[in-house]
mmCIF file of C-alpha atoms in Angstrom:
data_model
loop_
_atom_site.group_PDB
_atom_site.id
_atom_site.type_symbol
_atom_site.label_atom_id
_atom_site.label_comp_id
_atom_site.label_asym_id
_atom_site.label_seq_id
_atom_site.Cartn_x
_atom_site.Cartn_y
_atom_site.Cartn_z
ATOM 1 C CA MET A 246 11.467 39.094 38.767
ATOM 2 C CA THR A 247 10.011 38.607 35.316
ATOM 3 C CA GLU A 248 7.428 35.843 35.179
ATOM 4 C CA LEU A 249 9.468 34.314 32.356
ATOM 5 C CA PHE A 250 11.862 32.836 34.903
ATOM 6 C CA GLU A 251 9.341 31.593 37.424
ATOM 7 C CA PRO A 252 8.560 27.869 37.569
ATOM 8 C CA LEU A 253 5.373 26.411 36.118
ATOM 9 C CA THR A 254 3.817 23.250 37.525
ATOM 10 C CA VAL A 255 1.633 21.255 35.144
ATOM 11 C CA ARG A 256 0.019 18.266 36.826
ATOM 12 C CA GLY A 257 2.898 16.795 38.865
ATOM 13 C CA THR A 258 5.726 18.171 36.728
ATOM 14 C CA THR A 259 7.450 21.405 37.705
ATOM 15 C CA ILE A 260 9.267 23.130 34.868
ATOM 16 C CA PRO A 261 11.906 25.495 36.309
ATOM 17 C CA ASN A 262 11.129 28.404 33.982
ATOM 18 C CA ARG A 263 8.897 29.325 31.049
ATOM 19 C CA VAL A 264 11.529 29.618 28.322
ATOM 20 C CA TRP A 265 11.203 26.364 26.412
ATOM 21 C CA MET A 266 12.981 24.814 23.464
ATOM 22 C CA SER A 267 10.591 24.355 20.573
ATOM 23 C CA PRO A 268 10.700 21.009 18.752
ATOM 24 C CA MET A 269 12.686 21.591 15.546
ATOM 25 C CA CYS A 270 13.591 18.845 13.093
ATOM 26 C CA THR A 271 17.302 18.273 12.533
ATOM 27 C CA TYR A 272 17.044 15.393 10.001
ATOM 28 C CA SER A 273 20.101 13.740 11.523
ATOM 29 C CA ALA A 274 19.084 10.190 12.442
ATOM 30 C CA LEU A 275 20.161 7.137 10.469
ATOM 31 C CA SER A 276 17.732 6.336 7.678
ATOM 32 C CA ASP A 277 18.228 2.560 7.796
ATOM 33 C CA GLY A 278 20.037 -0.220 9.592
ATOM 34 C CA SER A 279 20.032 -1.124 13.257
ATOM 35 C CA GLY A 280 20.128 2.513 14.422
ATOM 36 C CA VAL A 281 17.306 3.782 12.218
ATOM 37 C CA GLY A 282 15.317 6.559 13.889
ATOM 38 C CA ALA A 283 17.411 6.505 17.065
ATOM 39 C CA PRO A 284 19.026 9.618 18.586
ATOM 40 C CA ASN A 285 22.784 9.726 18.134
ATOM 41 C CA ASP A 286 25.690 11.847 19.382
ATOM 42 C CA PHE A 287 24.533 14.849 17.359
ATOM 43 C CA HIS A 288 21.157 14.862 19.103
ATOM 44 C CA LEU A 289 22.822 14.396 22.475
ATOM 45 C CA ALA A 290 25.070 17.436 22.006
ATOM 46 C CA HIS A 291 22.339 19.534 20.397
ATOM 47 C CA TYR A 292 19.718 19.125 23.112
ATOM 48 C CA ALA A 293 22.085 19.001 26.077
ATOM 49 C CA ALA A 294 23.612 22.320 25.004
ATOM 50 C CA ARG A 295 20.231 24.078 25.026
ATOM 51 C CA ALA A 296 19.340 22.467 28.338
ATOM 52 C CA ALA A 297 22.632 23.674 29.810
ATOM 53 C CA GLY A 298 21.902 27.075 28.274
ATOM 54 C CA GLY A 299 18.981 27.556 30.637
ATOM 55 C CA VAL A 300 15.735 26.444 28.996
ATOM 56 C CA GLY A 301 13.236 25.007 31.437
ATOM 57 C CA LEU A 302 11.881 22.424 29.008
ATOM 58 C CA ALA A 303 13.531 20.926 25.932
ATOM 59 C CA VAL A 304 11.086 19.222 23.570
ATOM 60 C CA VAL A 305 12.771 16.753 21.241
ATOM 61 C CA GLU A 306 11.875 17.178 17.589
ATOM 62 C CA ALA A 307 9.052 15.452 15.664
ATOM 63 C CA THR A 308 9.478 11.739 16.330
ATOM 64 C CA GLY A 309 7.654 9.302 14.094
ATOM 65 C CA VAL A 310 5.130 6.975 15.683
ATOM 66 C CA LEU A 311 5.460 4.782 12.587
ATOM 67 C CA PRO A 312 8.266 4.502 10.008
ATOM 68 C CA GLU A 313 5.967 5.880 7.306
ATOM 69 C CA GLY A 314 5.024 8.748 9.627
ATOM 70 C CA ARG A 315 8.453 10.356 9.404
ATOM 71 C CA ILE A 316 8.773 13.671 7.589
ATOM 72 C CA SER A 317 12.038 12.405 6.117
ATOM 73 C CA PRO A 318 13.965 9.128 6.193
ATOM 74 C CA TYR A 319 16.341 10.880 8.609
ATOM 75 C CA ASP A 320 13.787 11.681 11.330
ATOM 76 C CA LEU A 321 13.771 10.311 14.839
ATOM 77 C CA GLY A 322 11.336 7.545 15.656
ATOM 78 C CA LEU A 323 9.804 5.657 18.570
ATOM 79 C CA TRP A 324 7.934 2.928 16.735
ATOM 80 C CA ASP A 325 10.187 0.151 18.054
ATOM 81 C CA ASP A 326 11.343 -0.853 21.537
ATOM 82 C CA ALA A 327 14.870 -1.071 20.145
ATOM 83 C CA GLN A 328 14.865 2.741 19.895
ATOM 84 C CA ILE A 329 14.195 3.215 23.613
ATOM 85 C CA PRO A 330 17.806 2.974 24.930
ATOM 86 C CA ALA A 331 19.069 5.796 22.692
ATOM 87 C CA HIS A 332 16.101 7.951 23.684
ATOM 88 C CA ARG A 333 16.758 7.124 27.340
ATOM 89 C CA ARG A 334 20.305 8.418 26.924
ATOM 90 C CA LEU A 335 19.003 11.627 25.318
ATOM 91 C CA ALA A 336 16.312 12.255 27.949
ATOM 92 C CA ALA A 337 18.869 11.702 30.713
ATOM 93 C CA ALA A 338 21.303 14.166 29.129
ATOM 94 C CA ILE A 339 18.601 16.852 29.013
ATOM 95 C CA ALA A 340 17.630 16.195 32.636
ATOM 96 C CA ASP A 341 21.262 16.137 33.800
ATOM 97 C CA ALA A 342 21.676 19.605 32.279
ATOM 98 C CA GLY A 343 18.777 20.874 34.386
ATOM 99 C CA ALA A 344 15.861 20.962 31.939
ATOM 100 C CA VAL A 345 12.711 18.853 31.827
ATOM 101 C CA PRO A 346 12.912 16.423 28.885
ATOM 102 C CA GLY A 347 9.940 16.339 26.533
ATOM 103 C CA ILE A 348 9.263 14.746 23.158
ATOM 104 C CA GLN A 349 6.942 15.539 20.259
ATOM 105 C CA LEU A 350 5.262 12.471 18.749
ATOM 106 C CA ALA A 351 4.207 12.878 15.146
ATOM 107 C CA HIS A 352 2.929 11.439 11.894
ATOM 108 C CA ALA A 353 3.619 13.473 8.773
ATOM 109 C CA GLY A 354 0.733 12.119 6.711
ATOM 110 C CA ARG A 355 0.668 13.471 3.149
ATOM 111 C CA LYS A 356 3.850 15.517 3.851
ATOM 112 C CA ALA A 357 5.952 12.453 4.684
ATOM 113 C CA SER A 358 8.851 10.939 2.734
ATOM 114 C CA MET A 359 10.584 14.279 2.085
ATOM 115 C CA GLU A 360 14.254 15.009 1.393
ATOM 116 C CA ARG A 361 16.305 17.013 3.873
ATOM 117 C CA PRO A 362 15.852 20.779 3.379
ATOM 118 C CA TRP A 363 19.528 21.484 2.720
ATOM 119 C CA LEU A 364 19.248 19.080 -0.244
ATOM 120 C CA GLY A 365 16.289 20.976 -1.636
ATOM 121 C CA GLY A 366 13.424 19.170 0.082
ATOM 122 C CA GLY A 367 10.753 17.602 -2.096
ATOM 123 C CA PRO A 368 9.495 14.019 -2.257
ATOM 124 C CA VAL A 369 11.970 11.159 -1.934
ATOM 125 C CA PRO A 370 11.525 8.576 -4.730
ATOM 126 C CA ALA A 371 10.944 4.974 -3.721
ATOM 127 C CA ALA A 372 14.256 4.014 -5.352
ATOM 128 C CA GLU A 373 16.028 6.342 -2.917
ATOM 129 C CA GLY A 374 14.269 5.161 0.229
ATOM 130 C CA GLY A 375 10.931 6.967 -0.028
ATOM 131 C CA TRP A 376 7.518 5.441 0.631
ATOM 132 C CA PRO A 377 3.823 5.963 -0.258
ATOM 133 C CA VAL A 378 2.042 8.607 1.815
ATOM 134 C CA VAL A 379 -1.405 8.670 3.414
ATOM 135 C CA GLY A 380 -3.951 11.284 4.420
ATOM 136 C CA PRO A 381 -7.595 11.712 5.301
ATOM 137 C CA SER A 382 -8.464 12.073 1.609
ATOM 138 C CA GLY A 383 -6.706 11.696 -1.719
ATOM 139 C CA ILE A 384 -5.737 15.370 -1.826
ATOM 140 C CA ALA A 385 -2.046 16.120 -2.264
ATOM 141 C CA PHE A 386 -0.101 18.960 -0.750
ATOM 142 C CA PRO A 387 0.677 21.116 -3.811
ATOM 143 C CA GLY A 388 3.575 19.595 -5.730
ATOM 144 C CA TYR A 389 3.665 16.442 -3.604
ATOM 145 C CA PRO A 390 2.407 12.911 -4.388
ATOM 146 C CA GLU A 391 -1.266 12.129 -3.930
ATOM 147 C CA PRO A 392 -1.843 10.354 -0.619
ATOM 148 C CA ALA A 393 -3.879 7.208 -0.203
ATOM 149 C CA ALA A 394 -7.077 7.956 1.687
ATOM 150 C CA MET A 395 -6.899 6.193 5.028
ATOM 151 C CA THR A 396 -9.427 3.536 5.933
ATOM 152 C CA VAL A 397 -11.035 3.432 9.371
ATOM 153 C CA ALA A 398 -8.717 0.501 10.139
ATOM 154 C CA ASP A 399 -5.720 2.641 9.105
ATOM 155 C CA ILE A 400 -6.871 5.362 11.485
ATOM 156 C CA ALA A 401 -7.151 2.874 14.344
ATOM 157 C CA THR A 402 -3.614 1.652 13.616
ATOM 158 C CA VAL A 403 -2.237 5.197 13.789
ATOM 159 C CA VAL A 404 -4.077 5.962 17.033
ATOM 160 C CA ALA A 405 -2.676 2.797 18.592
ATOM 161 C CA ALA A 406 0.809 3.675 17.316
ATOM 162 C CA TRP A 407 0.653 7.015 19.137
ATOM 163 C CA ALA A 408 -0.159 5.234 22.378
ATOM 164 C CA ASP A 409 2.622 2.698 21.848
ATOM 165 C CA SER A 410 5.130 5.475 21.174
ATOM 166 C CA ALA A 411 3.985 7.339 24.279
ATOM 167 C CA ARG A 412 4.576 4.189 26.331
ATOM 168 C CA ARG A 413 8.099 4.007 24.923
ATOM 169 C CA ALA A 414 8.649 7.708 25.625
ATOM 170 C CA LEU A 415 7.691 7.120 29.241
ATOM 171 C CA GLU A 416 10.071 4.183 29.502
ATOM 172 C CA ALA A 417 12.810 6.371 28.003
ATOM 173 C CA GLY A 418 12.368 8.969 30.751
ATOM 174 C CA TYR A 419 10.579 11.818 29.028
ATOM 175 C CA GLU A 420 8.440 13.899 31.392
ATOM 176 C CA VAL A 421 6.273 15.700 28.823
ATOM 177 C CA VAL A 422 4.779 14.328 25.621
ATOM 178 C CA GLU A 423 3.525 16.634 22.889
ATOM 179 C CA ILE A 424 1.132 15.461 20.170
ATOM 180 C CA HIS A 425 1.855 17.119 16.821
ATOM 181 C CA ALA A 426 -1.401 18.264 15.213
ATOM 182 C CA ALA A 427 -0.011 21.240 13.295
ATOM 183 C CA HIS A 428 1.869 22.275 10.153
ATOM 184 C CA GLY A 429 -0.105 20.263 7.626
ATOM 185 C CA TYR A 430 0.910 16.890 9.021
ATOM 186 C CA LEU A 431 -1.521 14.031 9.514
ATOM 187 C CA LEU A 432 -3.698 15.263 12.381
ATOM 188 C CA HIS A 433 -3.853 18.831 11.021
ATOM 189 C CA SER A 434 -4.841 17.475 7.613
ATOM 190 C CA PHE A 435 -7.813 15.748 9.269
ATOM 191 C CA LEU A 436 -8.811 18.977 11.031
ATOM 192 C CA SER A 437 -8.915 21.194 7.956
ATOM 193 C CA PRO A 438 -11.689 20.952 5.348
ATOM 194 C CA LEU A 439 -9.081 21.940 2.761
ATOM 195 C CA SER A 440 -7.498 18.486 3.028
ATOM 196 C CA ASN A 441 -10.333 16.435 4.540
ATOM 197 C CA THR A 442 -13.326 15.747 2.291
ATOM 198 C CA ARG A 443 -14.368 12.496 3.965
ATOM 199 C CA THR A 444 -18.042 11.680 4.392
ATOM 200 C CA ASP A 445 -17.713 9.207 7.272
ATOM 201 C CA ASN A 446 -17.283 9.821 11.005
ATOM 202 C CA TYR A 447 -13.866 11.407 10.396
ATOM 203 C CA GLY A 448 -15.033 14.088 7.971
ATOM 204 C CA GLY A 449 -17.628 16.784 7.460
ATOM 205 C CA SER A 450 -18.469 18.485 10.743
ATOM 206 C CA LEU A 451 -15.887 20.036 13.046
ATOM 207 C CA GLU A 452 -16.645 17.333 15.589
ATOM 208 C CA ASN A 453 -15.942 14.603 13.044
ATOM 209 C CA ARG A 454 -12.780 16.215 11.682
ATOM 210 C CA ALA A 455 -11.447 16.557 15.233
ATOM 211 C CA ARG A 456 -12.317 12.972 16.128
ATOM 212 C CA ILE A 457 -8.900 11.467 15.367
ATOM 213 C CA VAL A 458 -7.122 14.136 17.443
ATOM 214 C CA LEU A 459 -9.308 13.411 20.445
ATOM 215 C CA GLU A 460 -8.897 9.667 19.953
ATOM 216 C CA VAL A 461 -5.117 10.105 19.957
ATOM 217 C CA LEU A 462 -5.360 12.183 23.134
ATOM 218 C CA ASP A 463 -7.501 9.514 24.796
ATOM 219 C CA ALA A 464 -5.120 6.750 23.735
ATOM 220 C CA VAL A 465 -2.029 8.594 24.923
ATOM 221 C CA ARG A 466 -3.617 9.666 28.213
ATOM 222 C CA ALA A 467 -4.547 6.019 28.852
ATOM 223 C CA VAL A 468 -0.852 5.046 28.919
ATOM 224 C CA TRP A 469 0.660 8.330 30.116
ATOM 225 C CA PRO A 470 0.740 8.812 33.913
ATOM 226 C CA ALA A 471 -1.887 11.061 35.450
ATOM 227 C CA ASP A 472 0.834 13.195 37.062
ATOM 228 C CA LYS A 473 2.616 13.937 33.754
ATOM 229 C CA PRO A 474 1.522 16.564 31.188
ATOM 230 C CA ILE A 475 0.372 16.138 27.615
ATOM 231 C CA PHE A 476 0.804 19.081 25.249
ATOM 232 C CA LEU A 477 -0.974 19.510 21.918
ATOM 233 C CA ARG A 478 0.653 21.529 19.130
ATOM 234 C CA ILE A 479 -1.871 22.954 16.691
ATOM 235 C CA SER A 480 -1.897 25.355 13.795
ATOM 236 C CA THR A 481 -4.319 28.010 14.996
ATOM 237 C CA THR A 482 -5.186 28.900 11.389
ATOM 238 C CA ASP A 483 -4.482 27.801 7.828
ATOM 239 C CA TRP A 484 -4.093 31.522 6.902
ATOM 240 C CA VAL A 485 -6.837 31.124 4.291
ATOM 241 C CA ALA A 486 -9.823 32.656 6.079
ATOM 242 C CA GLU A 487 -7.745 35.795 6.673
ATOM 243 C CA ASP A 488 -7.497 36.368 2.911
ATOM 244 C CA PRO A 489 -10.639 38.254 1.767
ATOM 245 C CA GLU A 490 -10.096 37.024 -1.791
ATOM 246 C CA ASP A 491 -10.016 33.350 -0.803
ATOM 247 C CA GLY A 492 -13.470 31.973 -0.129
ATOM 248 C CA ARG A 493 -12.486 28.398 0.674
ATOM 249 C CA ALA A 494 -13.559 26.806 3.941
ATOM 250 C CA ALA A 495 -10.446 26.275 6.055
ATOM 251 C CA TRP A 496 -9.184 25.812 9.607
ATOM 252 C CA THR A 497 -9.641 28.998 11.653
ATOM 253 C CA VAL A 498 -8.784 30.508 15.015
ATOM 254 C CA GLU A 499 -12.399 29.996 16.057
ATOM 255 C CA ASP A 500 -12.089 26.286 15.266
ATOM 256 C CA SER A 501 -8.888 26.171 17.307
ATOM 257 C CA ILE A 502 -10.649 27.627 20.330
ATOM 258 C CA VAL A 503 -13.294 24.909 20.176
ATOM 259 C CA LEU A 504 -10.672 22.190 19.671
ATOM 260 C CA SER A 505 -8.664 23.486 22.626
ATOM 261 C CA ARG A 506 -11.680 23.154 24.908
ATOM 262 C CA TRP A 507 -12.364 19.634 23.666
ATOM 263 C CA ALA A 508 -8.683 18.702 23.970
ATOM 264 C CA THR A 509 -8.640 19.828 27.598
ATOM 265 C CA ASP A 510 -11.608 17.568 28.291
ATOM 266 C CA HIS A 511 -9.648 14.689 26.726
ATOM 267 C CA GLY A 512 -6.535 15.100 28.843
ATOM 268 C CA ALA A 513 -4.445 17.787 27.143
ATOM 269 C CA ASP A 514 -2.844 20.207 29.594
ATOM 270 C CA LEU A 515 -1.394 22.880 27.312
ATOM 271 C CA ILE A 516 -1.873 24.095 23.755
ATOM 272 C CA ASP A 517 1.285 24.897 21.804
ATOM 273 C CA ALA A 518 -0.101 27.543 19.456
ATOM 274 C CA SER A 519 1.632 27.577 16.076
ATOM 275 C CA SER A 520 0.013 28.168 12.665
ATOM 276 C CA GLY A 521 -0.079 27.427 8.962
ATOM 277 C CA ALA A 522 1.738 24.973 6.649
ATOM 278 C CA LEU A 523 -1.328 23.025 5.501
ATOM 279 C CA VAL A 524 -1.368 24.817 2.147
ATOM 280 C CA PRO A 525 0.673 27.647 0.635
ATOM 281 C CA ALA A 526 -0.793 30.871 2.042
ATOM 282 C CA SER A 527 -0.018 34.524 2.596
ATOM 283 C CA ILE A 528 1.300 34.916 6.151
ATOM 284 C CA PRO A 529 1.664 38.375 7.729
ATOM 285 C CA HIS A 530 5.162 39.723 8.291
ATOM 286 C CA ARG A 531 4.333 41.348 11.632
ATOM 287 C CA GLU A 532 6.238 40.069 14.645
ATOM 288 C CA ASP A 533 3.085 39.029 16.497
ATOM 289 C CA TYR A 534 1.536 37.203 13.515
ATOM 290 C CA GLN A 535 1.308 34.030 15.579
ATOM 291 C CA THR A 536 1.543 35.081 19.207
ATOM 292 C CA ARG A 537 -1.604 37.175 18.883
ATOM 293 C CA ASN A 538 -3.507 33.975 18.059
ATOM 294 C CA ALA A 539 -2.046 32.352 21.152
ATOM 295 C CA ALA A 540 -3.452 35.224 23.199
ATOM 296 C CA LEU A 541 -6.897 34.813 21.607
ATOM 297 C CA LEU A 542 -6.784 31.101 22.339
ATOM 298 C CA LYS A 543 -5.806 31.586 25.964
ATOM 299 C CA ALA A 544 -8.488 34.211 26.591
ATOM 300 C CA ALA A 545 -11.276 32.205 24.987
ATOM 301 C CA SER A 546 -10.418 28.612 25.894
ATOM 302 C CA GLY A 547 -9.209 29.017 29.469
ATOM 303 C CA THR A 548 -6.455 26.427 29.033
ATOM 304 C CA LEU A 549 -2.699 26.821 29.398
ATOM 305 C CA VAL A 550 -1.134 28.150 26.190
ATOM 306 C CA ALA A 551 2.451 28.456 24.989
ATOM 307 C CA ALA A 552 3.263 31.060 22.347
ATOM 308 C CA VAL A 553 5.753 30.438 19.562
ATOM 309 C CA GLY A 554 6.942 32.223 16.439
ATOM 310 C CA ARG A 555 9.361 35.111 15.831
ATOM 311 C CA ILE A 556 10.120 35.444 19.532
ATOM 312 C CA THR A 557 13.723 36.619 19.511
ATOM 313 C CA ASP A 558 13.789 39.497 21.997
ATOM 314 C CA PRO A 559 13.796 38.843 25.771
ATOM 315 C CA ALA A 560 11.557 41.849 26.459
ATOM 316 C CA THR A 561 8.956 40.580 23.982
ATOM 317 C CA ALA A 562 9.030 37.125 25.538
ATOM 318 C CA SER A 563 8.609 38.601 29.013
ATOM 319 C CA GLU A 564 5.724 40.815 27.939
ATOM 320 C CA LEU A 565 3.811 37.873 26.469
ATOM 321 C CA LEU A 566 3.603 36.444 29.973
ATOM 322 C CA SER A 567 3.141 39.668 31.914
ATOM 323 C CA ASN A 568 0.212 40.797 29.747
ATOM 324 C CA GLY A 569 -1.504 37.409 29.969
ATOM 325 C CA SER A 570 -1.042 36.407 26.328
ATOM 326 C CA ALA A 571 0.644 33.116 27.195
ATOM 327 C CA ASP A 572 1.799 30.928 30.063
ATOM 328 C CA ALA A 573 5.150 30.087 28.467
ATOM 329 C CA VAL A 574 7.113 30.728 25.288
ATOM 330 C CA PHE A 575 8.659 28.247 22.901
ATOM 331 C CA ILE A 576 11.885 29.576 21.386
ATOM 332 C CA GLY A 577 12.972 28.157 18.040
ATOM 333 C CA ARG A 578 15.472 29.682 15.638
ATOM 334 C CA ALA A 579 16.893 32.013 18.279
ATOM 335 C CA LEU A 580 18.044 28.917 20.189
ATOM 336 C CA LEU A 581 19.736 27.566 17.087
ATOM 337 C CA ARG A 582 21.731 30.783 16.890
ATOM 338 C CA ASP A 583 22.443 30.937 20.626
ATOM 339 C CA ALA A 584 22.239 27.809 22.762
ATOM 340 C CA SER A 585 22.328 30.000 25.897
ATOM 341 C CA TRP A 586 19.508 32.311 24.794
ATOM 342 C CA ALA A 587 17.547 31.579 27.985
ATOM 343 C CA ASN A 588 20.379 32.447 30.377
ATOM 344 C CA ASN A 589 21.350 35.478 28.325
ATOM 345 C CA ALA A 590 17.730 36.644 28.368
ATOM 346 C CA ALA A 591 17.687 36.326 32.151
ATOM 347 C CA THR A 592 20.741 38.554 32.375
ATOM 348 C CA VAL A 593 19.124 41.171 30.109
ATOM 349 C CA LEU A 594 15.931 41.122 32.179
ATOM 350 C CA GLY A 595 17.688 41.253 35.554
ATOM 351 C CA ALA A 596 16.581 37.753 36.483
ATOM 352 C CA ARG A 597 18.545 34.724 37.611
ATOM 353 C CA GLY A 598 19.465 32.253 34.891
ATOM 354 C CA ARG A 599 19.477 28.502 35.356
ATOM 355 C CA PHE A 600 23.174 27.730 35.239
ATOM 356 C CA MET A 601 24.597 24.257 35.764
ATOM 357 C CA ARG A 602 26.761 23.836 38.861
ATOM 358 C CA GLN A 603 29.812 23.386 36.643
ATOM 359 C CA TYR A 604 29.240 26.869 35.187
ATOM 360 C CA ASP A 605 27.470 28.729 37.987
ATOM 361 C CA TYR A 606 30.547 29.338 40.137
ATOM 362 C CA ALA A 607 32.259 31.143 37.251
ATOM 363 C CA VAL A 608 29.340 33.347 36.174
#
């Protein structure tokens, strides 16, 4: 049987297979009122369908640890205890459909307060519900508002907010928590010298730029049970160093290898290896543009690694595991097109899918 459909145990959590639902924003929560940031019936149907479709792990989309940490006013959140019951309902629906429920906790930093993509994206004005953004330094993402440079006290507040949100996630019934340190959002913007020009303990050297990520890991691990996994999503590169005509110092695969080793020492159990989105950059069109970095990371860091990006073919997904490039695969857009991608992939590969009892007798 292909390794893709074998279980993986991380700490005390056994995930029934290695086809996982990648966290993907749906921008479908209420933006204000008593239900702000809480999962609703759309989220319930969306995630339960993919869980029933055979994924081993479903990671709920970027969930703001603070209101101002949301990518858009319509993002999920876990900054308030009042949001726990709706998340509990969502986590239970995922588990009832046979998958392990996970959640990605995030702060969007200088890329916060954005409009929904189907309305063109771009910054949301304050008059329409937007808010001021923050970052490590006063350097804007191109075309976006300039962020306020965070003080050391601001950083401490954000670190504490991550821990508080993790506590709420645990109470809601999530089994895996993923810390979002990729795609140009707050933690990634601290990691990269392109967006971090600080001269204090959170800027300059690689060790200093990584400090906030490791502090978040420490804070989350302090409230997250020892038998439950913590994942860390990173951008393995800014796609700047790969351009021979661009001489700027940026975040690189080599930096990611070092960070992965440090993260493991601070309680992370798996690296979710994505890339890019800190600045506009030229990204290769090849299918393995991102998964090849996951393989480099796994070989050099020795930690568990999940590959993600342009994985649409079951044979490709299977090969990533069989050749040692990754320990699991996160499937994104392919799952939006086909909620049962995992079970259909099992059929193609001659493996046994993970069908719910209500469906299994008829398959």
